Structures are given as C-alpha cells and as structure tokens.
PDB file of C-alpha atoms in Angstrom:
ATOM      1  CA  MET A   1      17.564 -15.585  -2.561  1.00  0.00           C
ATOM      2  CA  SER A   2      20.614 -13.731  -3.782  1.00  0.00           C
ATOM      3  CA  TYR A   3      21.382 -10.154  -2.857  1.00  0.00           C
ATOM      4  CA  PRO A   4      23.572  -7.904  -5.029  1.00  0.00           C
ATOM      5  CA  GLY A   5      26.475  -6.344  -3.173  1.00  0.00           C
ATOM      6  CA  GLY A   6      25.827  -7.707   0.324  1.00  0.00           C
ATOM      7  CA  LEU A   7      24.888 -10.642   2.498  1.00  0.00           C
ATOM      8  CA  LEU A   8      22.494 -13.241   1.178  1.00  0.00           C
ATOM      9  CA  ARG A   9      18.873 -12.635   2.278  1.00  0.00           C
ATOM     10  CA  LEU A  10      16.425 -15.422   3.021  1.00  0.00           C
ATOM     11  CA  PHE A  11      12.743 -15.362   3.921  1.00  0.00           C
ATOM     12  CA  LEU A  12      11.854 -17.877   6.647  1.00  0.00           C
ATOM     13  CA  GLU A  13       8.530 -18.454   8.390  1.00  0.00           C
ATOM     14  CA  PRO A  14       9.773 -19.150  11.976  1.00  0.00           C
ATOM     15  CA  ALA A  15      10.001 -16.413  14.603  1.00  0.00           C
ATOM     16  CA  LEU A  16      13.363 -14.632  14.733  1.00  0.00           C
ATOM     17  CA  SER A  17      15.098 -13.541  17.927  1.00  0.00           C
ATOM     18  CA  GLU A  18      18.625 -13.381  19.296  1.00  0.00           C
ATOM     19  CA  GLY A  19      20.144 -16.821  19.863  1.00  0.00           C
ATOM     20  CA  ARG A  20      17.352 -18.751  18.154  1.00  0.00           C
ATOM     21  CA  GLN A  21      18.189 -21.690  15.890  1.00  0.00           C
ATOM     22  CA  VAL A  22      16.327 -21.915  12.582  1.00  0.00           C
ATOM     23  CA  THR A  23      16.488 -24.304   9.651  1.00  0.00           C
ATOM     24  CA  PRO A  24      16.117 -23.199   6.024  1.00  0.00           C
ATOM     25  CA  SER A  25      13.647 -24.898   3.711  1.00  0.00           C
ATOM     26  CA  GLU A  26      14.703 -27.732   1.434  1.00  0.00           C
ATOM     27  CA  ALA A  27      14.988 -25.360  -1.533  1.00  0.00           C
ATOM     28  CA  GLN A  28      16.997 -22.843   0.501  1.00  0.00           C
ATOM     29  CA  ASP A  29      19.238 -25.631   1.807  1.00  0.00           C
ATOM     30  CA  HIS A  30      19.970 -26.691  -1.774  1.00  0.00           C
ATOM     31  CA  TYR A  31      20.634 -23.078  -2.785  1.00  0.00           C
ATOM     32  CA  LEU A  32      23.040 -22.471   0.096  1.00  0.00           C
ATOM     33  CA  ARG A  33      24.968 -25.691  -0.506  1.00  0.00           C
ATOM     34  CA  HIS A  34      25.080 -26.049  -4.257  1.00  0.00           C
ATOM     35  CA  VAL A  35      24.626 -22.546  -5.671  1.00  0.00           C
ATOM     36  CA  MET A  36      26.238 -20.265  -3.100  1.00  0.00           C
ATOM     37  CA  ARG A  37      28.736 -22.911  -1.888  1.00  0.00           C
ATOM     38  CA  ALA A  38      28.112 -21.716   1.664  1.00  0.00           C
ATOM     39  CA  LYS A  39      30.138 -23.099   4.538  1.00  0.00           C
ATOM     40  CA  GLU A  40      29.988 -23.101   8.321  1.00  0.00           C
ATOM     41  CA  GLY A  41      30.586 -19.635   9.739  1.00  0.00           C
ATOM     42  CA  ASP A  42      29.113 -17.775   6.761  1.00  0.00           C
ATOM     43  CA  ALA A  43      26.653 -14.989   7.594  1.00  0.00           C
ATOM     44  CA  VAL A  44      23.215 -14.489   6.032  1.00  0.00           C
ATOM     45  CA  ARG A  45      20.334 -12.093   6.593  1.00  0.00           C
ATOM     46  CA  LEU A  46      16.898 -13.385   7.560  1.00  0.00           C
ATOM     47  CA  PHE A  47      13.407 -11.880   7.631  1.00  0.00           C
ATOM     48  CA  ASN A  48       9.924 -13.293   8.208  1.00  0.00           C
ATOM     49  CA  GLY A  49       7.601 -10.324   7.668  1.00  0.00           C
ATOM     50  CA  ARG A  50       7.031  -9.858  11.413  1.00  0.00           C
ATOM     51  CA  ASP A  51      10.276  -9.491  13.361  1.00  0.00           C
ATOM     52  CA  GLY A  52      12.416  -7.252  11.166  1.00  0.00           C
ATOM     53  CA  GLU A  53      15.690  -8.311   9.572  1.00  0.00           C
ATOM     54  CA  TRP A  54      18.352 -10.303  11.426  1.00  0.00           C
ATOM     55  CA  ARG A  55      21.920 -11.395  10.884  1.00  0.00           C
ATOM     56  CA  ALA A  56      22.409 -15.127  11.287  1.00  0.00           C
ATOM     57  CA  ARG A  57      25.339 -17.459  10.859  1.00  0.00           C
ATOM     58  CA  ILE A  58      25.631 -21.008   9.579  1.00  0.00           C
ATOM     59  CA  GLU A  59      26.365 -22.859  12.799  1.00  0.00           C
ATOM     60  CA  ALA A  60      26.384 -26.389  11.430  1.00  0.00           C
ATOM     61  CA  MET A  61      26.001 -28.197   8.115  1.00  0.00           C
ATOM     62  CA  THR A  62      25.202 -31.888   8.100  1.00  0.00           C
ATOM     63  CA  ARG A  63      24.113 -34.095   5.243  1.00  0.00           C
ATOM     64  CA  ARG A  64      20.513 -33.723   6.375  1.00  0.00           C
ATOM     65  CA  ALA A  65      20.180 -30.066   7.362  1.00  0.00           C
ATOM     66  CA  ILE A  66      21.741 -26.647   7.812  1.00  0.00           C
ATOM     67  CA  CYS A  67      21.448 -24.961  11.206  1.00  0.00           C
ATOM     68  CA  LEU A  68      21.374 -21.157  11.323  1.00  0.00           C
ATOM     69  CA  ARG A  69      21.981 -19.285  14.573  1.00  0.00           C
ATOM     70  CA  VAL A  70      20.290 -15.870  14.776  1.00  0.00           C
ATOM     71  CA  GLU A  71      22.699 -13.238  16.113  1.00  0.00           C
ATOM     72  CA  ASP A  72      21.452  -9.645  16.071  1.00  0.00           C
ATOM     73  CA  ARG A  73      18.706  -7.545  14.537  1.00  0.00           C
ATOM     74  CA  LEU A  74      19.768  -5.315  11.661  1.00  0.00           C
ATOM     75  CA  ARG A  75      16.447  -3.548  10.989  1.00  0.00           C
ATOM     76  CA  PRO A  76      13.198  -3.355  12.962  1.00  0.00           C
ATOM     77  CA  GLN A  77       9.929  -4.285  11.316  1.00  0.00           C
ATOM     78  CA  ARG A  78       8.178  -1.251   9.865  1.00  0.00           C
ATOM     79  CA  GLN A  79       4.754  -0.606   8.467  1.00  0.00           C
ATOM     80  CA  GLU A  80       4.493  -0.778   4.690  1.00  0.00           C
ATOM     81  CA  PRO A  81       1.841   0.744   2.392  1.00  0.00           C
ATOM     82  CA  ASP A  82      -1.460  -1.140   2.335  1.00  0.00           C
ATOM     83  CA  LEU A  83      -1.771  -1.480  -1.432  1.00  0.00           C
ATOM     84  CA  TRP A  84      -3.313  -4.448  -3.239  1.00  0.00           C
ATOM     85  CA  LEU A  85      -3.102  -5.407  -6.895  1.00  0.00           C
ATOM     86  CA  LEU A  86      -5.929  -7.189  -8.701  1.00  0.00           C
ATOM     87  CA  CYS A  87      -4.753  -8.238 -12.135  1.00  0.00           C
ATOM     88  CA  ALA A  88      -6.046 -10.468 -14.881  1.00  0.00           C
ATOM     89  CA  PRO A  89      -3.617 -13.325 -15.624  1.00  0.00           C
ATOM     90  CA  ILE A  90      -2.003 -12.954 -19.033  1.00  0.00           C
ATOM     91  CA  LYS A  91      -0.608 -15.671 -21.261  1.00  0.00           C
ATOM     92  CA  ARG A  92       2.819 -17.275 -21.130  1.00  0.00           C
ATOM     93  CA  THR A  93       4.981 -15.913 -18.328  1.00  0.00           C
ATOM     94  CA  GLY A  94       3.126 -12.600 -18.057  1.00  0.00           C
ATOM     95  CA  ILE A  95       1.511 -13.213 -14.670  1.00  0.00           C
ATOM     96  CA  ASP A  96       4.855 -14.396 -13.244  1.00  0.00           C
ATOM     97  CA  PHE A  97       6.455 -11.137 -14.382  1.00  0.00           C
ATOM     98  CA  ILE A  98       3.633  -9.019 -12.940  1.00  0.00           C
ATOM     99  CA  VAL A  99       3.835 -10.733  -9.538  1.00  0.00           C
ATOM    100  CA  GLU A 100       7.614 -10.407  -9.384  1.00  0.00           C
ATOM    101  CA  LYS A 101       7.594  -6.701 -10.252  1.00  0.00           C
ATOM    102  CA  ALA A 102       4.543  -5.933  -8.100  1.00  0.00           C
ATOM    103  CA  ALA A 103       6.399  -7.418  -5.136  1.00  0.00           C
ATOM    104  CA  GLU A 104       9.397  -5.215  -5.920  1.00  0.00           C
ATOM    105  CA  LEU A 105       7.090  -2.189  -6.151  1.00  0.00           C
ATOM    106  CA  GLY A 106       5.650  -2.843  -2.698  1.00  0.00           C
ATOM    107  CA  ALA A 107       2.220  -4.402  -3.268  1.00  0.00           C
ATOM    108  CA  SER A 108       1.019  -5.966  -0.010  1.00  0.00           C
ATOM    109  CA  ARG A 109      -1.474  -8.376  -1.603  1.00  0.00           C
ATOM    110  CA  ILE A 110      -1.832  -9.709  -5.145  1.00  0.00           C
ATOM    111  CA  LYS A 111      -5.087 -11.272  -6.335  1.00  0.00           C
ATOM    112  CA  PRO A 112      -5.346 -12.760  -9.848  1.00  0.00           C
ATOM    113  CA  VAL A 113      -8.847 -12.181 -11.262  1.00  0.00           C
ATOM    114  CA  PHE A 114     -10.455 -13.879 -14.240  1.00  0.00           C
ATOM    115  CA  THR A 115     -12.382 -11.496 -16.491  1.00  0.00           C
ATOM    116  CA  ALA A 116     -14.514 -12.160 -19.559  1.00  0.00           C
ATOM    117  CA  ARG A 117     -11.542 -11.686 -21.897  1.00  0.00           C
ATOM    118  CA  THR A 118      -8.915 -13.447 -19.791  1.00  0.00           C
ATOM    119  CA  ILE A 119      -7.209 -16.053 -21.967  1.00  0.00           C
ATOM    120  CA  VAL A 120      -5.408 -17.902 -19.163  1.00  0.00           C
ATOM    121  CA  THR A 121      -7.631 -20.414 -17.362  1.00  0.00           C
ATOM    122  CA  ARG A 122      -5.268 -21.657 -14.641  1.00  0.00           C
ATOM    123  CA  VAL A 123      -2.858 -20.010 -12.233  1.00  0.00           C
ATOM    124  CA  ASN A 124      -0.067 -21.840 -10.402  1.00  0.00           C
ATOM    125  CA  HIS A 125      -0.395 -20.350  -6.918  1.00  0.00           C
ATOM    126  CA  GLN A 126       2.792 -21.903  -5.509  1.00  0.00           C
ATOM    127  CA  ARG A 127       4.872 -20.671  -8.432  1.00  0.00           C
ATOM    128  CA  LEU A 128       3.548 -17.133  -7.992  1.00  0.00           C
ATOM    129  CA  LEU A 129       4.340 -17.262  -4.276  1.00  0.00           C
ATOM    130  CA  ALA A 130       7.888 -18.403  -5.053  1.00  0.00           C
ATOM    131  CA  HIS A 131       8.321 -15.428  -7.410  1.00  0.00           C
ATOM    132  CA  ALA A 132       6.992 -13.065  -4.728  1.00  0.00           C
ATOM    133  CA  ILE A 133       9.374 -14.442  -2.092  1.00  0.00           C
ATOM    134  CA  GLU A 134      12.396 -14.163  -4.365  1.00  0.00           C
ATOM    135  CA  ALA A 135      11.464 -10.596  -5.319  1.00  0.00           C
ATOM    136  CA  ALA A 136      11.060  -9.646  -1.653  1.00  0.00           C
ATOM    137  CA  GLU A 137      14.451 -11.149  -0.825  1.00  0.00           C
ATOM    138  CA  GLN A 138      16.159  -9.193  -3.592  1.00  0.00           C
ATOM    139  CA  SER A 139      14.353  -5.868  -3.158  1.00  0.00           C
ATOM    140  CA  GLU A 140      15.141  -5.288   0.542  1.00  0.00           C
ATOM    141  CA  ARG A 141      11.510  -5.232   1.635  1.00  0.00           C
ATOM    142  CA  LEU A 142      10.705  -6.774   5.006  1.00  0.00           C
ATOM    143  CA  THR A 143       7.501  -8.555   3.996  1.00  0.00           C
ATOM    144  CA  VAL A 144       6.308 -10.895   1.277  1.00  0.00           C
ATOM    145  CA  PRO A 145       3.032  -9.945  -0.415  1.00  0.00           C
ATOM    146  CA  VAL A 146       0.072 -12.235   0.152  1.00  0.00           C
ATOM    147  CA  ILE A 147      -0.785 -14.162  -3.020  1.00  0.00           C
ATOM    148  CA  ASP A 148      -4.490 -14.942  -3.094  1.00  0.00           C
ATOM    149  CA  PRO A 149      -6.051 -17.794  -5.060  1.00  0.00           C
ATOM    150  CA  ALA A 150      -7.417 -16.672  -8.416  1.00  0.00           C
ATOM    151  CA  VAL A 151     -11.118 -15.733  -8.490  1.00  0.00           C
ATOM    152  CA  THR A 152     -13.526 -14.283 -11.017  1.00  0.00           C
ATOM    153  CA  LEU A 153     -13.976 -10.533 -11.137  1.00  0.00           C
ATOM    154  CA  SER A 154     -17.599 -10.865 -10.033  1.00  0.00           C
ATOM    155  CA  ALA A 155     -16.585 -12.968  -7.017  1.00  0.00           C
ATOM    156  CA  ALA A 156     -13.915 -10.443  -6.036  1.00  0.00           C
ATOM    157  CA  LEU A 157     -16.457  -7.619  -6.156  1.00  0.00           C
ATOM    158  CA  GLN A 158     -19.042  -9.588  -4.168  1.00  0.00           C
ATOM    159  CA  GLN A 159     -16.489 -10.067  -1.365  1.00  0.00           C
ATOM    160  CA  TRP A 160     -15.158  -6.507  -1.492  1.00  0.00           C
ATOM    161  CA  ASP A 161     -14.819  -4.343   1.608  1.00  0.00           C
ATOM    162  CA  PRO A 162     -16.176  -0.941   0.492  1.00  0.00           C
ATOM    163  CA  THR A 163     -13.803   0.880   2.851  1.00  0.00           C
ATOM    164  CA  ARG A 164     -10.972  -0.045   0.467  1.00  0.00           C
ATOM    165  CA  ARG A 165     -10.875   2.128  -2.651  1.00  0.00           C
ATOM    166  CA  LEU A 166     -10.615   0.154  -5.904  1.00  0.00           C
ATOM    167  CA  ILE A 167      -8.628   2.108  -8.478  1.00  0.00           C
ATOM    168  CA  PHE A 168      -9.938   0.867 -11.813  1.00  0.00           C
ATOM    169  CA  CYS A 169      -7.544   1.261 -14.759  1.00  0.00           C
ATOM    170  CA  ASP A 170     -10.225   2.077 -17.330  1.00  0.00           C
ATOM    171  CA  GLU A 171      -9.007   2.230 -20.909  1.00  0.00           C
ATOM    172  CA  GLY A 172     -12.536   2.914 -22.168  1.00  0.00           C
ATOM    173  CA  GLY A 173     -12.230   6.696 -21.989  1.00  0.00           C
ATOM    174  CA  GLY A 174     -13.789   9.435 -19.908  1.00  0.00           C
ATOM    175  CA  ALA A 175     -11.935   8.713 -16.655  1.00  0.00           C
ATOM    176  CA  PRO A 176      -9.651  11.273 -14.973  1.00  0.00           C
ATOM    177  CA  GLU A 177      -5.879  10.989 -15.257  1.00  0.00           C
ATOM    178  CA  ILE A 178      -4.546   8.776 -12.472  1.00  0.00           C
ATOM    179  CA  GLY A 179      -2.173  11.328 -10.973  1.00  0.00           C
ATOM    180  CA  ALA A 180      -4.838  14.008 -10.607  1.00  0.00           C
ATOM    181  CA  ALA A 181      -7.374  11.468  -9.307  1.00  0.00           C
ATOM    182  CA  LEU A 182      -5.025  10.155  -6.619  1.00  0.00           C
ATOM    183  CA  ARG A 183      -4.039  13.633  -5.455  1.00  0.00           C
ATOM    184  CA  ALA A 184      -7.688  14.641  -5.133  1.00  0.00           C
ATOM    185  CA  ALA A 185      -8.807  11.468  -3.327  1.00  0.00           C
ATOM    186  CA  SER A 186      -8.910  11.168   0.458  1.00  0.00           C
ATOM    187  CA  PRO A 187      -6.363   8.791   2.060  1.00  0.00           C
ATOM    188  CA  GLN A 188      -7.661   5.252   2.590  1.00  0.00           C
ATOM    189  CA  PRO A 189      -6.611   1.637   1.937  1.00  0.00           C
ATOM    190  CA  ALA A 190      -6.439   1.039  -1.794  1.00  0.00           C
ATOM    191  CA  ALA A 191      -6.268  -1.593  -4.497  1.00  0.00           C
ATOM    192  CA  ILE A 192      -5.482  -1.327  -8.192  1.00  0.00           C
ATOM    193  CA  LEU A 193      -7.481  -3.277 -10.770  1.00  0.00           C
ATOM    194  CA  SER A 194      -5.756  -3.925 -14.091  1.00  0.00           C
ATOM    195  CA  GLY A 195      -7.392  -5.778 -16.953  1.00  0.00           C
ATOM    196  CA  PRO A 196      -6.471  -8.499 -19.446  1.00  0.00           C
ATOM    197  CA  GLU A 197      -5.216  -8.400 -22.999  1.00  0.00           C
ATOM    198  CA  GLY A 198      -8.165  -6.956 -24.876  1.00  0.00           C
ATOM    199  CA  GLY A 199      -9.397  -4.957 -21.902  1.00  0.00           C
ATOM    200  CA  PHE A 200     -12.639  -5.090 -19.956  1.00  0.00           C
ATOM    201  CA  THR A 201     -15.968  -5.715 -21.657  1.00  0.00           C
ATOM    202  CA  PRO A 202     -18.674  -3.007 -21.709  1.00  0.00           C
ATOM    203  CA  ALA A 203     -20.661  -5.033 -19.164  1.00  0.00           C
ATOM    204  CA  GLU A 204     -17.676  -5.228 -16.808  1.00  0.00           C
ATOM    205  CA  ARG A 205     -17.039  -1.501 -17.146  1.00  0.00           C
ATOM    206  CA  GLU A 206     -20.679  -0.765 -16.381  1.00  0.00           C
ATOM    207  CA  LEU A 207     -20.538  -3.035 -13.327  1.00  0.00           C
ATOM    208  CA  LEU A 208     -17.407  -1.335 -12.016  1.00  0.00           C
ATOM    209  CA  HIS A 209     -18.664   2.183 -12.656  1.00  0.00           C
ATOM    210  CA  GLY A 210     -21.738   1.338 -10.587  1.00  0.00           C
ATOM    211  CA  LYS A 211     -19.721   0.668  -7.407  1.00  0.00           C
ATOM    212  CA  THR A 212     -19.317   3.604  -5.030  1.00  0.00           C
ATOM    213  CA  TYR A 213     -15.870   2.429  -3.889  1.00  0.00           C
ATOM    214  CA  VAL A 214     -14.475   2.261  -7.446  1.00  0.00           C
ATOM    215  CA  LEU A 215     -12.299   5.113  -8.706  1.00  0.00           C
ATOM    216  CA  PRO A 216     -11.962   4.898 -12.518  1.00  0.00           C
ATOM    217  CA  VAL A 217      -8.705   6.355 -13.847  1.00  0.00           C
ATOM    218  CA  THR A 218      -6.829   6.559 -17.111  1.00  0.00           C
ATOM    219  CA  LEU A 219      -3.112   5.898 -17.521  1.00  0.00           C
ATOM    220  CA  GLY A 220      -2.658   8.456 -20.270  1.00  0.00           C
ATOM    221  CA  PRO A 221      -3.136   8.834 -24.016  1.00  0.00           C
ATOM    222  CA  ARG A 222      -1.425   5.589 -25.047  1.00  0.00           C
ATOM    223  CA  ILE A 223      -2.797   2.052 -24.893  1.00  0.00           C
ATOM    224  CA  LEU A 224      -0.541   0.049 -22.578  1.00  0.00           C
ATOM    225  CA  ARG A 225       0.075  -3.673 -22.499  1.00  0.00           C
ATOM    226  CA  ALA A 226      -1.666  -5.424 -19.628  1.00  0.00           C
ATOM    227  CA  ASP A 227       1.544  -5.975 -17.658  1.00  0.00           C
ATOM    228  CA  THR A 228       2.775  -2.423 -18.307  1.00  0.00           C
ATOM    229  CA  ALA A 229      -0.520  -0.926 -17.125  1.00  0.00           C
ATOM    230  CA  ALA A 230      -0.512  -2.825 -13.828  1.00  0.00           C
ATOM    231  CA  LEU A 231       3.053  -1.849 -12.982  1.00  0.00           C
ATOM    232  CA  ALA A 232       2.681   1.761 -14.132  1.00  0.00           C
ATOM    233  CA  ALA A 233      -0.345   2.184 -11.865  1.00  0.00           C
ATOM    234  CA  LEU A 234       1.530   0.689  -8.905  1.00  0.00           C
ATOM    235  CA  ALA A 235       4.486   3.003  -9.461  1.00  0.00           C
ATOM    236  CA  LEU A 236       2.259   6.074  -9.731  1.00  0.00           C
ATOM    237  CA  TRP A 237       0.379   5.180  -6.542  1.00  0.00           C
ATOM    238  CA  GLN A 238       3.641   4.676  -4.647  1.00  0.00           C
ATOM    239  CA  SER A 239       4.994   8.026  -5.855  1.00  0.00           C
ATOM    240  CA  ILE A 240       1.841   9.947  -4.876  1.00  0.00           C
ATOM    241  CA  CYS A 241       0.334   8.036  -1.942  1.00  0.00           C
ATOM    242  CA  GLY A 242       2.907   5.458  -0.866  1.00  0.00           C
ATOM    243  CA  ASP A 243       6.398   5.245   0.575  1.00  0.00           C
ATOM    244  CA  TRP A 244       8.078   6.881  -2.424  1.00  0.00           C
ATOM    245  CA  TYR A 245       6.402  10.157  -1.497  1.00  0.00           C
ATOM    246  CA  GLU A 246       8.196  12.652   0.742  1.00  0.00           C
ATOM    247  CA  PRO A 247       6.499  16.006   1.432  1.00  0.00           C
ATOM    248  CA  LEU A 248       8.488  19.123   0.649  1.00  0.00           C
ATOM    249  CA  ARG A 249      10.137  20.591   3.731  1.00  0.00           C
TER     250      ARG A 249
END
C-alpha cells in the first residue's frame, strides 16, 4: 500500500469518478489508521484497474469506517501488454516472490501450474492475490494481474487458446535463444511457461514440443533457478515485445 516518495496508493474495487465516496477494505482501513497514522484531510491515490488513477481525500474517520472522497483524475487508464505467466510453484516463499516480481514486471495474468516435478502441493490463492495487489500499488501500474487457481500442466494445455503463443523456457537444449526467437516471431498475445526445481520431465517436453502454439526458447548457457528463469523471461519479453521497447527514431 505504501508508495516511496509520494502519495499513498490504494487499489479499490469500486468505480472511481469525481465526487464519489468510497470506503477502503478492512485491511486498508487498519493500514491507514495504525501504520500510516492518517487523519482527516490527508490525500491518497486510488486505482481500480478500469478508471485510471484518482486523487482522493479522507473526508471522515469514524470508529467503524473511513470515508474517502474522490477528487480528480491524475492518470487515464491505458492499455497494458497482454502477457501471462505460467509458473510451477516452488517451495517455501518462492511462489510469493515470483508473483510479487511478475506483477512489478507487468504480467497481466499469473497461473500456477503443477508439473511432474513440482514439490509444492498447495497454493494459497488469496495470499498470492494480496502480494499482486501490493506490488501493483508500489510499482505505479494501473491494473492488478489476474491470479488464476492452480491447475496441472496438462489441464492448462487442454484449455489453451491456440491464438496465444506459449513461450516455453526449455532447459533441455536445442531451443533458440529467447531474444532471437522473440524478434523473429510475429506479434500476438503471449504467455511464458517456466518450470519447477528440477525442470520438466522428458514426457512434458515432448508434449510441449508437439503443440503448434508453443515456442521453445533457451535463456542462455547457464542453468537458472526456477524463480530467476521466470523473471528473466518476463523482463526479456517486456524489453523486446512489451512496454519497455521504444523503436529508434
């Protein structure tokens, strides 16, 4: 919820427009009162992923609720890159870290996928969503990525829309380097698939290589940790195909 060097930013679900009253969630209420020591008259910035970013002011604070009055729009809503991340959950806090950093890097949807070598058997969806919201608040983006329920890799592929390219981070060898592959590929909606600790099994690699919408790539000559690989691929896609890229003038 905090924002370095400027007004506090909060993500709220309600519609935002000039003069509208909105109420922060219970967690945001607690944060405003007890962490930020906010008081009536303080300004905050609000966004909901649809209406842009707005300045609001704390109009009233009672024991039961905080009332925010929306004042003026600071930034219009803009289109963001349509990039998904499919990643195998990794042990301890690894999946939390991946979701947080993927949100900062601009992923629009994050789908945890269970593979044959995935060690983690459960994913806390609400905790991942909370990490995504906090990362969006801190990184200045105007949307929060969708966090899908975890599914098996086979289920994800069965439901796949073939018009979306699936960029498969294939550590098994023989795939083109990701930068060259992305530059040569035609523009279309994309997703990145990153594997678990221990990598994909031969059967999974064979399954993926058999899909026409899958683009196998390598991330270079070194073996990367699972979390490093996912984030490196996101950063490379953003720099070549996404909103980090600016054509030479």
